[in-house]
Amino acid sequence: MSDRIIAACDGAAKGNPGPAGWAWVVADAQGRPERWEAGPLGRATNNVGELTALQRLLETLAPGTAVEVRMDSQYAMKAVTQWLPAWKRNGWKTAAGKPVANRELVERIDALLAERDVEFRYVPAHREDGDHLNAIADQAASDAAVTQQAAGTALGSAEMPVPAPARASASRAKSGAGSAATGAATATAKKSARGRASIKAKFPGSCPCGTSYAAGDMIAKLGNRWGHPGCGGAAQA
Ligand SMILES: [Zn+2]
């Protein structure tokens, strides 16, 4: 049995660029999620979200750690595995001669990768039969993009973020440790969601009721989305 732990990271931007966030989740070697973290990026591109998520994940893993990193960003994975050697040779210019985007993030990740045993695995995003760890990271990054607040195990969040309903029910139907963990997280997080206080929106967004909210309006978690605190019934329909 491999003792390689499994982790996933994901970025989110509501618009590209737009209000953005990052998140990671670290599981054990069997894929059971153990801890997670998410944070805000203000207004940023989706690619910055993806790269920052990877950077933050690697920073939380001790040097020497053997880890499988699951990501849904072809750009971020290829940037740090395939394109990086050529960028270094070319003085951080693209093949077209332009400066490489997000160079500081890519260089930081390169240094972190050198001290860790990382295997990347691409997992498609937003699929009903998708990877359960990617679904958690996706939801946490999306929440951080909307709330612009940091969250995670180290900040006292006792439960795993709840993936979108379609994905949650799909993973419950699968067998294995991952589906059991996702099912448990779904049950406990529903309980805590009722008691969650509203927050003031940092950016405008759309409520599940179909209308939008403005920056400064109060918003609350409605299922797996955010919207007007009074629109909870619409979100469950
Ligand atoms: Zn609403």
Coordinates of C-alpha atoms and ligand atoms in Angstrom, one line a residue:
M1 CA 0.0 0.0 0.0
S2 CA 1.4 3.4 -1.0
D3 CA 1.8 5.9 1.9
R4 CA 1.5 8.7 -0.6
I5 CA -1.2 11.1 0.7
I6 CA -3.7 12.5 -1.6
A7 CA -4.6 16.2 -1.9
A8 CA -6.6 18.5 -4.2
C9 CA -6.5 22.2 -4.8
D10 CA -8.6 24.6 -6.8
G11 CA -9.1 28.2 -7.6
A12 CA -12.2 30.1 -8.4
A13 CA -13.0 33.5 -10.0
K14 CA -16.5 34.9 -10.4
G15 CA -15.7 36.5 -13.8
N16 CA -12.2 36.3 -15.3
P17 CA -10.9 38.4 -13.7
G18 CA -13.4 38.8 -10.9
P19 CA -13.8 38.1 -7.2
A20 CA -11.5 35.2 -6.6
G21 CA -10.4 32.6 -4.1
W22 CA -8.3 29.5 -3.6
A23 CA -8.6 26.3 -1.6
W24 CA -6.9 23.0 -0.8
V25 CA -7.9 19.8 0.9
V26 CA -5.5 17.2 2.3
A27 CA -6.6 13.6 2.6
D28 CA -4.9 10.5 3.8
A29 CA -3.5 7.8 1.5
Q30 CA -7.0 6.3 1.1
G31 CA -8.5 9.6 0.1
R32 CA -10.3 10.4 3.3
P33 CA -10.3 14.3 3.7
E34 CA -8.5 15.4 6.9
R35 CA -8.0 19.2 6.7
W36 CA -8.7 22.0 4.3
E37 CA -8.0 25.7 3.9
A38 CA -9.4 28.5 1.7
G39 CA -8.7 32.2 1.3
P40 CA -9.7 35.3 -0.7
L41 CA -7.7 36.9 -3.5
G42 CA -9.8 40.0 -4.1
R43 CA -10.1 40.6 -7.8
A44 CA -8.0 38.1 -9.8
T45 CA -7.9 35.8 -12.8
N46 CA -8.9 32.2 -12.6
N47 CA -5.3 31.2 -13.4
V48 CA -4.0 33.2 -10.4
G49 CA -6.5 31.4 -8.3
E50 CA -5.4 28.0 -9.5
L51 CA -1.7 28.7 -9.0
T52 CA -2.2 30.3 -5.6
A53 CA -4.2 27.2 -4.5
L54 CA -1.3 25.0 -5.6
Q55 CA 1.3 27.2 -3.8
R56 CA -0.7 27.3 -0.6
L57 CA -1.2 23.5 -0.7
L58 CA 2.5 22.8 -1.2
E59 CA 3.4 25.3 1.6
T60 CA 1.3 23.3 4.1
L61 CA 3.1 20.1 3.2
A62 CA 6.4 19.5 4.9
P63 CA 9.5 19.1 2.7
G64 CA 9.9 15.5 1.7
T65 CA 6.2 14.7 1.7
A66 CA 5.0 12.2 -1.0
V67 CA 1.7 13.5 -2.3
E68 CA -0.7 13.0 -5.2
V69 CA -2.1 16.4 -6.2
R70 CA -5.4 16.4 -8.0
M71 CA -6.2 19.5 -10.0
D72 CA -8.8 20.5 -12.7
S73 CA -6.6 23.2 -14.2
Q74 CA -4.6 22.1 -17.2
Y75 CA -3.0 25.5 -17.3
A76 CA -1.6 25.3 -13.8
M77 CA -0.4 21.7 -14.1
K78 CA 1.2 22.2 -17.4
A79 CA 2.8 25.5 -16.4
V80 CA 4.7 24.0 -13.5
T81 CA 5.5 20.6 -15.1
Q82 CA 5.9 21.1 -18.8
W83 CA 6.3 24.7 -19.7
L84 CA 8.5 25.8 -16.8
P85 CA 11.8 24.3 -18.1
A86 CA 11.4 26.1 -21.5
W87 CA 10.4 29.4 -19.7
K88 CA 13.6 29.2 -17.7
R89 CA 15.7 28.5 -20.8
N90 CA 14.1 31.4 -22.6
G91 CA 14.6 34.0 -19.8
W92 CA 10.9 33.8 -18.8
K93 CA 9.6 34.7 -22.2
T94 CA 6.9 32.7 -24.0
A95 CA 7.4 31.1 -27.4
A96 CA 5.9 34.3 -28.8
G97 CA 8.5 36.4 -26.9
K98 CA 6.1 37.9 -24.4
P99 CA 6.8 37.9 -20.6
V100 CA 5.4 34.8 -18.9
A101 CA 2.2 35.5 -17.0
N102 CA 2.2 34.9 -13.2
R103 CA 6.0 34.3 -13.2
E104 CA 6.4 35.0 -9.4
L105 CA 3.8 32.3 -8.6
V106 CA 5.3 29.8 -11.0
E107 CA 8.8 30.3 -9.6
R108 CA 7.6 29.9 -6.0
I109 CA 5.8 26.7 -6.9
D110 CA 8.9 25.5 -8.7
A111 CA 11.0 25.9 -5.5
L112 CA 8.3 24.2 -3.4
L113 CA 8.1 21.2 -5.9
A114 CA 11.9 20.7 -5.7
E115 CA 11.6 19.8 -2.1
R116 CA 8.6 17.5 -2.3
D117 CA 7.7 14.3 -4.1
V118 CA 4.6 15.4 -6.1
E119 CA 2.7 13.4 -8.6
F120 CA 0.0 15.4 -10.4
R121 CA -3.3 14.0 -11.5
Y122 CA -5.7 15.8 -13.7
V123 CA -9.4 15.5 -12.7
P124 CA -12.2 17.0 -14.8
A125 CA -14.1 19.7 -13.0
H126 CA -17.9 19.8 -12.4
R127 CA -18.7 16.3 -13.3
E128 CA -21.4 14.3 -11.6
D129 CA -19.0 11.3 -11.2
G130 CA -16.1 13.7 -10.5
D131 CA -13.4 13.4 -7.9
H132 CA -14.7 14.0 -4.3
L133 CA -11.6 15.9 -3.2
N134 CA -11.7 18.2 -6.2
A135 CA -15.4 18.8 -5.4
I136 CA -14.5 19.9 -1.8
A137 CA -11.7 22.2 -3.0
D138 CA -14.0 23.6 -5.7
Q139 CA -16.7 24.4 -3.2
A140 CA -14.3 25.9 -0.7
A141 CA -12.6 28.1 -3.3
S142 CA -16.0 29.2 -4.7
D143 CA -17.1 30.2 -1.1
A144 CA -13.9 32.1 -0.5
A145 CA -14.4 34.0 -3.8
V146 CA -17.9 35.1 -2.8
T147 CA -17.3 35.8 0.9
Q148 CA -13.7 37.0 0.5
Q149 CA -13.1 35.4 3.9
A150 CA -10.5 32.8 4.9
A151 CA -11.7 29.5 6.3
G152 CA -10.5 26.1 7.1
T153 CA -9.6 23.5 9.7
A154 CA -6.9 25.6 11.3
L155 CA -9.4 28.5 11.6
G156 CA -11.9 26.4 13.5
S157 CA -14.1 25.1 10.6
A158 CA -15.0 21.7 12.0
E159 CA -16.6 20.3 8.8
M160 CA -15.6 19.8 5.2
P161 CA -17.1 22.2 2.7
V162 CA -20.2 20.7 1.1
P163 CA -19.9 20.2 -2.7
A164 CA -22.8 21.1 -5.0
P165 CA -25.8 18.8 -4.7
A166 CA -25.4 17.0 -8.0
R167 CA -21.8 16.0 -7.2
A168 CA -22.6 15.2 -3.6
S169 CA -25.3 12.8 -4.5
A170 CA -23.2 11.3 -7.2
S171 CA -20.4 10.6 -4.8
R172 CA -22.8 9.1 -2.3
A173 CA -23.8 6.6 -4.9
K174 CA -20.2 5.5 -5.3
S175 CA -18.7 2.9 -3.0
G176 CA -15.6 3.5 -1.0
A177 CA -14.2 5.7 1.8
G178 CA -14.6 8.9 -0.2
S179 CA -18.3 8.6 -0.6
A180 CA -18.8 7.9 3.1
A181 CA -16.8 10.9 4.1
T182 CA -18.7 13.1 1.6
G183 CA -22.0 11.9 2.9
A184 CA -21.0 12.6 6.5
A185 CA -19.8 16.0 5.6
T186 CA -23.1 16.8 3.8
A187 CA -25.2 15.8 6.8
T188 CA -23.2 17.8 9.4
A189 CA -22.7 20.9 7.3
K190 CA -26.5 21.1 6.6
K191 CA -27.0 21.3 10.3
S192 CA -24.4 24.0 10.8
A193 CA -25.6 26.0 7.7
R194 CA -28.8 26.9 9.5
G195 CA -26.9 28.6 12.3
R196 CA -24.5 30.5 10.1
A197 CA -24.7 34.2 10.4
S198 CA -25.1 36.5 7.4
I199 CA -22.1 38.4 6.1
K200 CA -21.8 41.6 4.2
A201 CA -21.0 40.9 0.5
K202 CA -17.6 42.3 -0.6
F203 CA -18.6 42.0 -4.3
P204 CA -21.9 41.9 -6.1
G205 CA -23.3 38.5 -7.1
S206 CA -26.4 36.6 -8.1
C207 CA -28.8 35.0 -5.6
P208 CA -30.4 31.6 -6.4
C209 CA -33.7 33.5 -6.5
G210 CA -32.6 34.9 -9.8
T211 CA -32.0 38.5 -8.8
S212 CA -28.6 40.0 -7.9
Y213 CA -27.2 41.4 -4.7
A214 CA -24.9 44.4 -4.4
A215 CA -21.6 44.9 -2.6
G216 CA -22.5 45.8 1.0
D217 CA -25.8 43.8 1.0
M218 CA -26.1 41.0 3.6
I219 CA -25.8 37.5 2.2
A220 CA -26.1 34.0 3.7
K221 CA -25.1 30.5 2.6
L222 CA -28.1 28.9 0.8
G223 CA -27.3 25.3 0.1
N224 CA -24.0 25.4 -1.7
R225 CA -24.5 29.0 -2.9
W226 CA -24.8 32.5 -1.4
G227 CA -27.6 34.9 -1.7
H228 CA -30.3 37.0 0.1
P229 CA -30.7 35.6 3.6
G230 CA -34.5 35.3 3.0
C231 CA -34.1 33.3 -0.2
G232 CA -33.3 30.0 1.5
G233 CA -36.5 28.3 0.4
A234 CA -35.8 29.1 -3.2
A235 CA -32.3 27.6 -3.0
Q236 CA -33.6 24.3 -1.7
A237 CA -36.2 23.9 -4.5
Ligands
ZN1 ZN -32.6 36.2 -3.5

